[in-house]
Amino acid sequence: MSHREVLAAVRELAPTLRERAAEAEELRRVPDASIKEIEDTGFFRLLQPRAHGGHAADPVIFYEAVKEIARACGSTGWVASVLGVHPWHVALFDPKAQEEVWGADPSTRIASSYAPTGTVTPVDGGFRISGRWHFSSGCDHADWALLGGLVLGEDGAPLDMRTFLVPRAQYTVDPVWDTVGLRGTGSNDIVLDDVLVPEHRALGFGPVTALRAPGQELNREPLYRLPYATVFTTTISTPIVGIAEGACESYLDATRKRFRVSYGQKVAEDPFAQVRIARAASDVDASWLQLRRNIEELYACARRGEDPPTLLRARARRDQVLATERCVAAVDLLVENAGGNTMRTGPDPVQRAWRDAHTGRGHAANDPERALLLYGQGALGLDIQDTML
């Protein structure tokens, strides 16, 4: 199956995922049937290396597919995006770790929680880690987890930030997820108690940021020379763009039939409503176009064998946080004119999009001040903290 055929299959599946959106909210996780059907399209292998049965695809195809899924169901799009990007990260690990994950089953899925909330103790041959990691979206559908942790020196000061790759048999999932928005993501806690992680399953952020990770010796496709910060933050913003697109579509469908009794007017004939539609649609379109442009340019650098310019990396972060900001504002604009019935308890798609977009906005990747500061520093010719890019 080609990359384009995967995208076409995802688009064909979207109406079914839309029909299950309310079920995902009720379950507080994506239905197993949806995960299986998404898997059958080939989506989860788009960013997986060819050495382990993946496509190593053009990343734009991956993000387009994410947007289509999120347009149908925000929670399903969010989980698909997060689970779908993890093969890219595992491809940067030591080849021995990759074999452990995919050797027996190339369809193995990986969850994550990158905030360094646990305790890490260096030991001979690796690390012992314990603690609780929060907000692991889709973890019920995964057999491994990528967990962030700080390696401390004898004085207690941080020496290194690493990601630890842990199999499902060595951690438990605590089903704590119960929220207003993105209810169907199943973003539960992962709990470990004194687990030994061998050295080859612990990857430092330094080599990843420098685009010199050990897995690149095996996986030489240009996909794996993209900046981590861009790949992962775009993974968070793209579902929000898809959610906003879905909100626009649902709002238009409802507005064509809606009559505002207080004004004795069809809402579709209200010029103020028409202006809101134009503003919201433009902001959503602009958000996607900028995200796509940056990924295309970064991927072109990788295909030429070049390290991407720092300012391009900063621009990608700039546009990523602003894409989220604009799309949340676009959904707000529509909800403000959607009428009181939209806020009734129930499966209204515009209301769901509003809740999902605002919940996604709270992700750590969507910190506009920090990301915009990086771009401003670069534009002025000042030093940028490359670890943030």
CSV table of C-alpha atoms in Angstrom, one decimal:
chain,number,residue,atom,x,y,z
A,1,MET,CA,0.0,0.0,0.0
A,2,SER,CA,1.4,3.4,-1.0
A,3,HIS,CA,1.4,6.5,1.3
A,4,ARG,CA,-1.4,8.0,-0.8
A,5,GLU,CA,-3.4,4.9,-0.5
A,6,VAL,CA,-3.1,5.0,3.3
A,7,LEU,CA,-4.4,8.6,3.2
A,8,ALA,CA,-7.3,7.6,1.0
A,9,ALA,CA,-8.2,4.7,3.3
A,10,VAL,CA,-8.1,7.1,6.3
A,11,ARG,CA,-10.5,9.5,4.5
A,12,GLU,CA,-12.8,6.6,3.7
A,13,LEU,CA,-12.8,5.5,7.3
A,14,ALA,CA,-13.5,9.0,8.7
A,15,PRO,CA,-17.4,8.9,8.6
A,16,THR,CA,-17.3,5.7,10.8
A,17,LEU,CA,-15.0,7.4,13.3
A,18,ARG,CA,-17.3,10.4,13.4
A,19,GLU,CA,-20.2,8.1,14.2
A,20,ARG,CA,-18.2,6.7,17.2
A,21,ALA,CA,-17.2,10.1,18.6
A,22,ALA,CA,-19.9,10.0,21.3
A,23,GLU,CA,-19.0,6.4,22.2
A,24,ALA,CA,-15.3,7.5,22.6
A,25,GLU,CA,-16.4,10.1,25.1
A,26,GLU,CA,-18.6,7.7,27.0
A,27,LEU,CA,-15.8,5.1,27.2
A,28,ARG,CA,-13.2,7.8,28.0
A,29,ARG,CA,-10.9,6.0,25.5
A,30,VAL,CA,-10.9,5.4,21.7
A,31,PRO,CA,-13.0,2.3,20.9
A,32,ASP,CA,-10.9,-0.8,20.2
A,33,ALA,CA,-12.7,-1.1,16.8
A,34,SER,CA,-11.5,2.3,15.8
A,35,ILE,CA,-7.9,1.6,16.6
A,36,LYS,CA,-8.1,-1.7,14.7
A,37,GLU,CA,-9.6,0.0,11.7
A,38,ILE,CA,-7.1,2.8,11.7
A,39,GLU,CA,-4.3,0.1,12.0
A,40,ASP,CA,-5.8,-1.7,8.9
A,41,THR,CA,-5.4,1.5,6.8
A,42,GLY,CA,-1.6,1.4,7.4
A,43,PHE,CA,-1.7,4.7,9.2
A,44,PHE,CA,0.4,3.6,12.3
A,45,ARG,CA,3.2,2.5,10.0
A,46,LEU,CA,3.6,5.8,8.1
A,47,LEU,CA,6.5,7.0,10.3
A,48,GLN,CA,7.8,3.5,11.1
A,49,PRO,CA,11.2,2.7,9.5
A,50,ARG,CA,11.3,0.4,6.5
A,51,ALA,CA,13.7,-1.9,8.4
A,52,HIS,CA,10.8,-2.9,10.6
A,53,GLY,CA,7.9,-3.0,8.1
A,54,GLY,CA,7.0,0.7,8.0
A,55,HIS,CA,6.7,3.2,5.2
A,56,ALA,CA,9.2,5.9,6.4
A,57,ALA,CA,6.7,8.2,4.6
A,58,ASP,CA,6.8,11.8,3.7
A,59,PRO,CA,5.7,13.4,7.0
A,60,VAL,CA,3.2,15.6,5.3
A,61,ILE,CA,1.1,12.5,4.5
A,62,PHE,CA,1.1,11.6,8.1
A,63,TYR,CA,-0.1,15.0,9.3
A,64,GLU,CA,-2.8,15.1,6.6
A,65,ALA,CA,-4.1,11.8,7.8
A,66,VAL,CA,-4.1,13.0,11.4
A,67,LYS,CA,-6.0,16.1,10.4
A,68,GLU,CA,-8.6,13.9,8.6
A,69,ILE,CA,-9.1,11.7,11.6
A,70,ALA,CA,-9.3,14.6,14.1
A,71,ARG,CA,-11.8,16.3,11.8
A,72,ALA,CA,-14.1,13.3,12.3
A,73,CYS,CA,-13.4,12.8,16.0
A,74,GLY,CA,-11.0,15.0,18.1
A,75,SER,CA,-10.2,12.4,20.6
A,76,THR,CA,-9.5,9.7,18.0
A,77,GLY,CA,-7.4,12.2,16.0
A,78,TRP,CA,-5.4,13.1,19.1
A,79,VAL,CA,-4.7,9.5,20.0
A,80,ALA,CA,-3.9,8.5,16.4
A,81,SER,CA,-1.4,11.4,16.1
A,82,VAL,CA,0.3,10.6,19.4
A,83,LEU,CA,0.5,6.8,18.9
A,84,GLY,CA,1.4,7.4,15.2
A,85,VAL,CA,4.4,9.6,15.9
A,86,HIS,CA,6.1,7.2,18.4
A,87,PRO,CA,7.5,4.8,15.8
A,88,TRP,CA,9.5,7.9,14.5
A,89,HIS,CA,11.0,8.3,18.0
A,90,VAL,CA,11.7,4.6,18.5
A,91,ALA,CA,13.5,4.6,15.1
A,92,LEU,CA,16.1,6.9,16.8
A,93,PHE,CA,16.9,4.4,19.5
A,94,ASP,CA,19.7,1.8,19.5
A,95,PRO,CA,18.9,-0.8,16.9
A,96,LYS,CA,18.7,-3.4,19.7
A,97,ALA,CA,15.8,-1.5,21.3
A,98,GLN,CA,14.0,-1.3,17.9
A,99,GLU,CA,14.3,-5.1,17.5
A,100,GLU,CA,12.9,-5.6,21.0
A,101,VAL,CA,9.9,-3.5,20.1
A,102,TRP,CA,9.1,-4.6,16.6
A,103,GLY,CA,11.1,-7.9,16.0
A,104,ALA,CA,8.3,-10.2,16.9
A,105,ASP,CA,5.4,-7.9,15.8
A,106,PRO,CA,5.9,-4.9,13.5
A,107,SER,CA,2.4,-3.8,14.5
A,108,THR,CA,3.4,-3.1,18.1
A,109,ARG,CA,2.2,0.3,19.3
A,110,ILE,CA,4.0,2.6,21.8
A,111,ALA,CA,2.5,5.2,24.2
A,112,SER,CA,4.4,8.0,26.0
A,113,SER,CA,4.6,10.5,28.8
A,114,TYR,CA,7.6,12.7,28.3
A,115,ALA,CA,7.5,15.0,31.4
A,116,PRO,CA,10.3,13.8,33.7
A,117,THR,CA,8.1,13.1,36.7
A,118,GLY,CA,9.7,9.9,37.9
A,119,THR,CA,12.9,9.0,39.8
A,120,VAL,CA,15.9,7.8,37.8
A,121,THR,CA,18.9,6.0,39.4
A,122,PRO,CA,21.9,5.1,37.3
A,123,VAL,CA,23.1,1.5,37.9
A,124,ASP,CA,25.6,-0.8,36.1
A,125,GLY,CA,24.3,-1.4,32.6
A,126,GLY,CA,21.4,1.0,32.7
A,127,PHE,CA,18.9,2.8,35.0
A,128,ARG,CA,16.3,2.0,37.7
A,129,ILE,CA,13.2,4.1,37.4
A,130,SER,CA,10.1,4.5,39.5
A,131,GLY,CA,7.2,6.9,39.7
A,132,ARG,CA,4.0,8.1,38.1
A,133,TRP,CA,3.8,9.6,34.6
A,134,HIS,CA,0.7,11.5,33.7
A,135,PHE,CA,-1.4,12.1,30.5
A,136,SER,CA,-0.3,9.1,28.4
A,137,SER,CA,-2.9,9.4,25.6
A,138,GLY,CA,-4.0,6.1,24.1
A,139,CYS,CA,-1.9,4.0,26.5
A,140,ASP,CA,-4.6,1.3,26.7
A,141,HIS,CA,-3.8,0.5,23.1
A,142,ALA,CA,0.0,0.2,23.5
A,143,ASP,CA,2.5,-2.5,24.6
A,144,TRP,CA,5.4,-0.2,25.2
A,145,ALA,CA,5.8,3.3,26.7
A,146,LEU,CA,8.3,6.1,26.2
A,147,LEU,CA,8.9,7.8,29.6
A,148,GLY,CA,10.9,11.0,30.3
A,149,GLY,CA,13.3,11.2,33.1
A,150,LEU,CA,16.1,13.4,34.5
A,151,VAL,CA,19.5,11.8,35.3
A,152,LEU,CA,20.9,13.6,38.3
A,153,GLY,CA,24.5,14.1,39.4
A,154,GLU,CA,25.8,13.4,42.9
A,155,ASP,CA,25.0,17.0,43.9
A,156,GLY,CA,21.4,16.5,42.7
A,157,ALA,CA,21.8,18.8,39.7
A,158,PRO,CA,20.4,17.5,36.3
A,159,LEU,CA,23.1,15.9,34.1
A,160,ASP,CA,20.9,14.6,31.3
A,161,MET,CA,17.3,14.4,30.1
A,162,ARG,CA,16.5,10.9,28.7
A,163,THR,CA,13.6,9.0,27.3
A,164,PHE,CA,13.2,5.4,28.7
A,165,LEU,CA,11.6,2.7,26.7
A,166,VAL,CA,9.6,0.3,28.9
A,167,PRO,CA,7.5,-2.8,28.0
A,168,ARG,CA,3.9,-3.1,29.1
A,169,ALA,CA,4.7,-6.0,31.5
A,170,GLN,CA,6.8,-3.7,33.6
A,171,TYR,CA,4.2,-0.9,34.3
A,172,THR,CA,0.6,-0.5,35.2
A,173,VAL,CA,-2.0,1.9,33.8
A,174,ASP,CA,-4.1,3.8,36.3
A,175,PRO,CA,-7.4,4.9,34.6
A,176,VAL,CA,-7.7,8.4,36.0
A,177,TRP,CA,-8.7,10.2,32.9
A,178,ASP,CA,-12.0,12.0,33.3
A,179,THR,CA,-12.1,15.5,31.7
A,180,VAL,CA,-14.3,18.1,30.0
A,181,GLY,CA,-12.6,17.9,26.6
A,182,LEU,CA,-10.7,15.2,24.7
A,183,ARG,CA,-12.6,12.8,26.9
A,184,GLY,CA,-12.0,9.9,24.6
A,185,THR,CA,-8.2,10.0,24.6
A,186,GLY,CA,-7.8,7.7,27.6
A,187,SER,CA,-4.8,9.9,28.7
A,188,ASN,CA,-4.2,7.8,31.9
A,189,ASP,CA,-1.3,7.6,34.3
A,190,ILE,CA,1.6,5.1,33.9
A,191,VAL,CA,3.1,3.7,37.1
A,192,LEU,CA,6.4,2.0,37.6
A,193,ASP,CA,8.0,0.5,40.7
A,194,ASP,CA,11.8,0.1,40.5
A,195,VAL,CA,12.1,-1.1,36.9
A,196,LEU,CA,15.5,-1.8,35.4
A,197,VAL,CA,15.9,-0.1,32.0
A,198,PRO,CA,19.0,-1.2,30.1
A,199,GLU,CA,21.3,1.4,28.6
A,200,HIS,CA,20.3,0.7,25.0
A,201,ARG,CA,16.7,1.6,25.9
A,202,ALA,CA,17.6,5.0,27.3
A,203,LEU,CA,18.0,7.8,24.7
A,204,GLY,CA,19.4,11.2,25.6
A,205,PHE,CA,17.9,14.4,24.2
A,206,GLY,CA,21.3,15.8,23.3
A,207,PRO,CA,21.9,13.4,20.4
A,208,VAL,CA,18.3,13.7,19.3
A,209,THR,CA,18.4,17.5,19.2
A,210,ALA,CA,21.7,17.4,17.4
A,211,LEU,CA,20.3,15.0,14.8
A,212,ARG,CA,22.9,12.4,15.7
A,213,ALA,CA,20.9,9.7,17.3
A,214,PRO,CA,22.1,6.0,17.3
A,215,GLY,CA,19.1,4.7,15.3
A,216,GLN,CA,20.1,6.8,12.3
A,217,GLU,CA,22.9,4.4,11.5
A,218,LEU,CA,20.2,1.8,10.7
A,219,ASN,CA,17.4,4.0,9.5
A,220,ARG,CA,18.9,6.3,6.9
A,221,GLU,CA,15.7,7.6,5.4
A,222,PRO,CA,15.5,11.4,5.5
A,223,LEU,CA,12.4,11.2,7.7
A,224,TYR,CA,14.7,10.5,10.7
A,225,ARG,CA,16.7,13.6,10.3
A,226,LEU,CA,13.9,16.0,11.2
A,227,PRO,CA,14.0,18.0,14.4
A,228,TYR,CA,12.3,16.3,17.4
A,229,ALA,CA,10.7,19.5,18.6
A,230,THR,CA,9.1,20.2,15.3
A,231,VAL,CA,7.9,16.6,14.7
A,232,PHE,CA,6.3,16.3,18.2
A,233,THR,CA,4.8,19.8,18.5
A,234,THR,CA,3.2,19.5,15.1
A,235,THR,CA,1.8,16.2,16.3
A,236,ILE,CA,-0.1,18.1,18.9
A,237,SER,CA,-1.2,21.1,16.8
A,238,THR,CA,-2.4,19.1,13.8
A,239,PRO,CA,-5.3,17.4,15.6
A,240,ILE,CA,-6.4,20.8,16.9
A,241,VAL,CA,-6.4,22.1,13.3
A,242,GLY,CA,-8.5,19.0,12.3
A,243,ILE,CA,-10.9,19.6,15.2
A,244,ALA,CA,-11.4,23.2,14.1
A,245,GLU,CA,-12.0,22.1,10.5
A,246,GLY,CA,-14.6,19.7,11.8
A,247,ALA,CA,-16.2,22.5,13.9
A,248,CYS,CA,-16.4,24.7,10.8
A,249,GLU,CA,-18.1,21.9,8.8
A,250,SER,CA,-20.6,21.1,11.6
A,251,TYR,CA,-21.4,24.8,12.1
A,252,LEU,CA,-22.1,25.3,8.4
A,253,ASP,CA,-24.4,22.2,8.4
A,254,ALA,CA,-26.4,23.5,11.4
A,255,THR,CA,-26.4,27.1,10.3
A,256,ARG,CA,-28.0,26.3,6.9
A,257,LYS,CA,-31.1,25.0,8.7
A,258,ARG,CA,-31.2,27.3,11.8
A,259,PHE,CA,-33.7,30.0,12.3
A,260,ARG,CA,-33.1,32.8,14.9
A,261,VAL,CA,-36.6,33.5,16.4
A,262,SER,CA,-35.5,36.6,18.3
A,263,TYR,CA,-34.6,38.3,14.9
A,264,GLY,CA,-37.1,36.5,12.8
A,265,GLN,CA,-34.3,35.6,10.4
A,266,LYS,CA,-32.6,32.5,9.0
A,267,VAL,CA,-29.1,32.5,10.5
A,268,ALA,CA,-27.6,31.7,7.1
A,269,GLU,CA,-28.9,35.1,5.9
A,270,ASP,CA,-27.3,37.0,8.7
A,271,PRO,CA,-24.3,39.0,7.3
A,272,PHE,CA,-22.6,39.0,10.7
A,273,ALA,CA,-22.7,35.2,10.9
A,274,GLN,CA,-21.3,35.1,7.3
A,275,VAL,CA,-18.3,37.3,8.4
A,276,ARG,CA,-17.6,34.9,11.3
A,277,ILE,CA,-17.6,32.0,9.0
A,278,ALA,CA,-15.1,33.7,6.7
A,279,ARG,CA,-12.8,34.7,9.6
A,280,ALA,CA,-12.9,31.3,11.2
A,281,ALA,CA,-12.3,29.4,7.9
A,282,SER,CA,-9.4,31.7,7.0
A,283,ASP,CA,-7.6,31.2,10.3
A,284,VAL,CA,-8.0,27.5,10.1
A,285,ASP,CA,-6.7,27.3,6.5
A,286,ALA,CA,-3.8,29.6,7.3
A,287,SER,CA,-2.8,27.5,10.3
A,288,TRP,CA,-2.7,24.3,8.2
A,289,LEU,CA,-0.8,25.9,5.3
A,290,GLN,CA,1.9,27.2,7.6
A,291,LEU,CA,2.3,23.9,9.4
A,292,ARG,CA,2.5,22.1,6.1
A,293,ARG,CA,5.0,24.6,4.6
A,294,ASN,CA,7.4,24.2,7.5
A,295,ILE,CA,7.3,20.4,7.4
A,296,GLU,CA,7.8,20.4,3.7
A,297,GLU,CA,10.9,22.7,4.0
A,298,LEU,CA,12.4,20.7,6.9
A,299,TYR,CA,11.9,17.5,5.0
A,300,ALA,CA,13.5,19.0,1.9
A,301,CYS,CA,16.6,19.8,4.0
A,302,ALA,CA,16.7,16.3,5.3
A,303,ARG,CA,16.4,14.8,1.7
A,304,ARG,CA,19.3,17.0,0.7
A,305,GLY,CA,21.3,15.7,3.6
A,306,GLU,CA,21.5,19.1,5.2
A,307,ASP,CA,20.9,20.1,8.8
A,308,PRO,CA,18.0,22.5,8.9
A,309,PRO,CA,18.8,26.1,9.7
A,310,THR,CA,18.1,27.1,13.3
A,311,LEU,CA,15.8,29.9,12.2
A,312,LEU,CA,13.7,27.5,10.2
A,313,ARG,CA,13.4,25.3,13.2
A,314,ALA,CA,12.3,28.3,15.3
A,315,ARG,CA,9.8,29.3,12.6
A,316,ALA,CA,8.2,25.9,12.8
A,317,ARG,CA,7.8,26.3,16.5
A,318,ARG,CA,6.4,29.8,16.0
A,319,ASP,CA,3.8,28.7,13.5
A,320,GLN,CA,2.9,25.6,15.5
A,321,VAL,CA,1.9,27.4,18.7
A,322,LEU,CA,0.1,30.1,16.6
A,323,ALA,CA,-1.8,27.4,14.7
A,324,THR,CA,-3.2,26.1,17.9
A,325,GLU,CA,-4.0,29.6,19.1
A,326,ARG,CA,-5.8,30.6,15.9
A,327,CYS,CA,-7.8,27.4,15.7
A,328,VAL,CA,-9.0,27.7,19.2
A,329,ALA,CA,-10.0,31.3,18.5
A,330,ALA,CA,-11.8,30.2,15.3
A,331,VAL,CA,-13.9,27.6,17.2
A,332,ASP,CA,-14.7,30.2,19.8
A,333,LEU,CA,-15.9,32.6,17.1
A,334,LEU,CA,-18.3,30.0,15.8
A,335,VAL,CA,-19.6,28.9,19.2
A,336,GLU,CA,-20.4,32.5,20.2
A,337,ASN,CA,-22.9,32.5,17.3
A,338,ALA,CA,-24.1,28.9,17.5
A,339,GLY,CA,-27.0,29.6,19.8
A,340,GLY,CA,-27.8,28.3,23.3
A,341,ASN,CA,-28.8,24.8,22.1
A,342,THR,CA,-25.2,24.1,21.3
A,343,MET,CA,-24.4,24.3,25.0
A,344,ARG,CA,-27.0,21.7,26.1
A,345,THR,CA,-25.6,18.5,27.4
A,346,GLY,CA,-25.4,16.0,24.5
A,347,PRO,CA,-23.5,15.1,21.4
A,348,ASP,CA,-23.5,18.4,19.7
A,349,PRO,CA,-20.4,18.3,17.4
A,350,VAL,CA,-19.6,22.0,17.6
A,351,GLN,CA,-19.7,21.9,21.4
A,352,ARG,CA,-17.5,18.8,21.4
A,353,ALA,CA,-15.0,20.6,19.2
A,354,TRP,CA,-15.0,23.6,21.5
A,355,ARG,CA,-14.3,21.4,24.5
A,356,ASP,CA,-11.6,19.4,22.7
A,357,ALA,CA,-9.8,22.4,21.2
A,358,HIS,CA,-9.6,24.1,24.5
A,359,THR,CA,-8.3,21.0,26.3
A,360,GLY,CA,-5.7,20.4,23.6
A,361,ARG,CA,-4.6,24.0,24.0
A,362,GLY,CA,-3.5,23.2,27.5
A,363,HIS,CA,-0.7,20.8,26.3
A,364,ALA,CA,2.8,21.8,27.2
A,365,ALA,CA,3.7,22.0,23.5
A,366,ASN,CA,1.3,24.9,23.1
A,367,ASP,CA,3.2,27.5,25.1
A,368,PRO,CA,3.2,30.5,22.8
A,369,GLU,CA,5.4,32.9,24.8
A,370,ARG,CA,8.3,30.4,25.0
A,371,ALA,CA,8.1,29.4,21.3
A,372,LEU,CA,7.7,33.0,20.0
A,373,LEU,CA,10.6,34.1,22.2
A,374,LEU,CA,12.8,31.6,20.4
A,375,TYR,CA,11.9,32.9,17.0
A,376,GLY,CA,12.3,36.5,18.0
A,377,GLN,CA,15.8,35.8,19.3
A,378,GLY,CA,16.7,34.1,16.1
A,379,ALA,CA,15.3,36.8,13.9
A,380,LEU,CA,17.4,39.3,15.8
A,381,GLY,CA,20.6,37.2,15.4
A,382,LEU,CA,20.8,36.3,19.0
A,383,ASP,CA,21.7,32.8,20.4
A,384,ILE,CA,18.8,30.4,20.6
A,385,GLN,CA,18.6,27.5,23.1
A,386,ASP,CA,18.8,24.7,20.5
A,387,THR,CA,17.5,22.2,23.1
A,388,MET,CA,14.1,23.9,22.7
A,389,LEU,CA,14.0,23.3,18.9
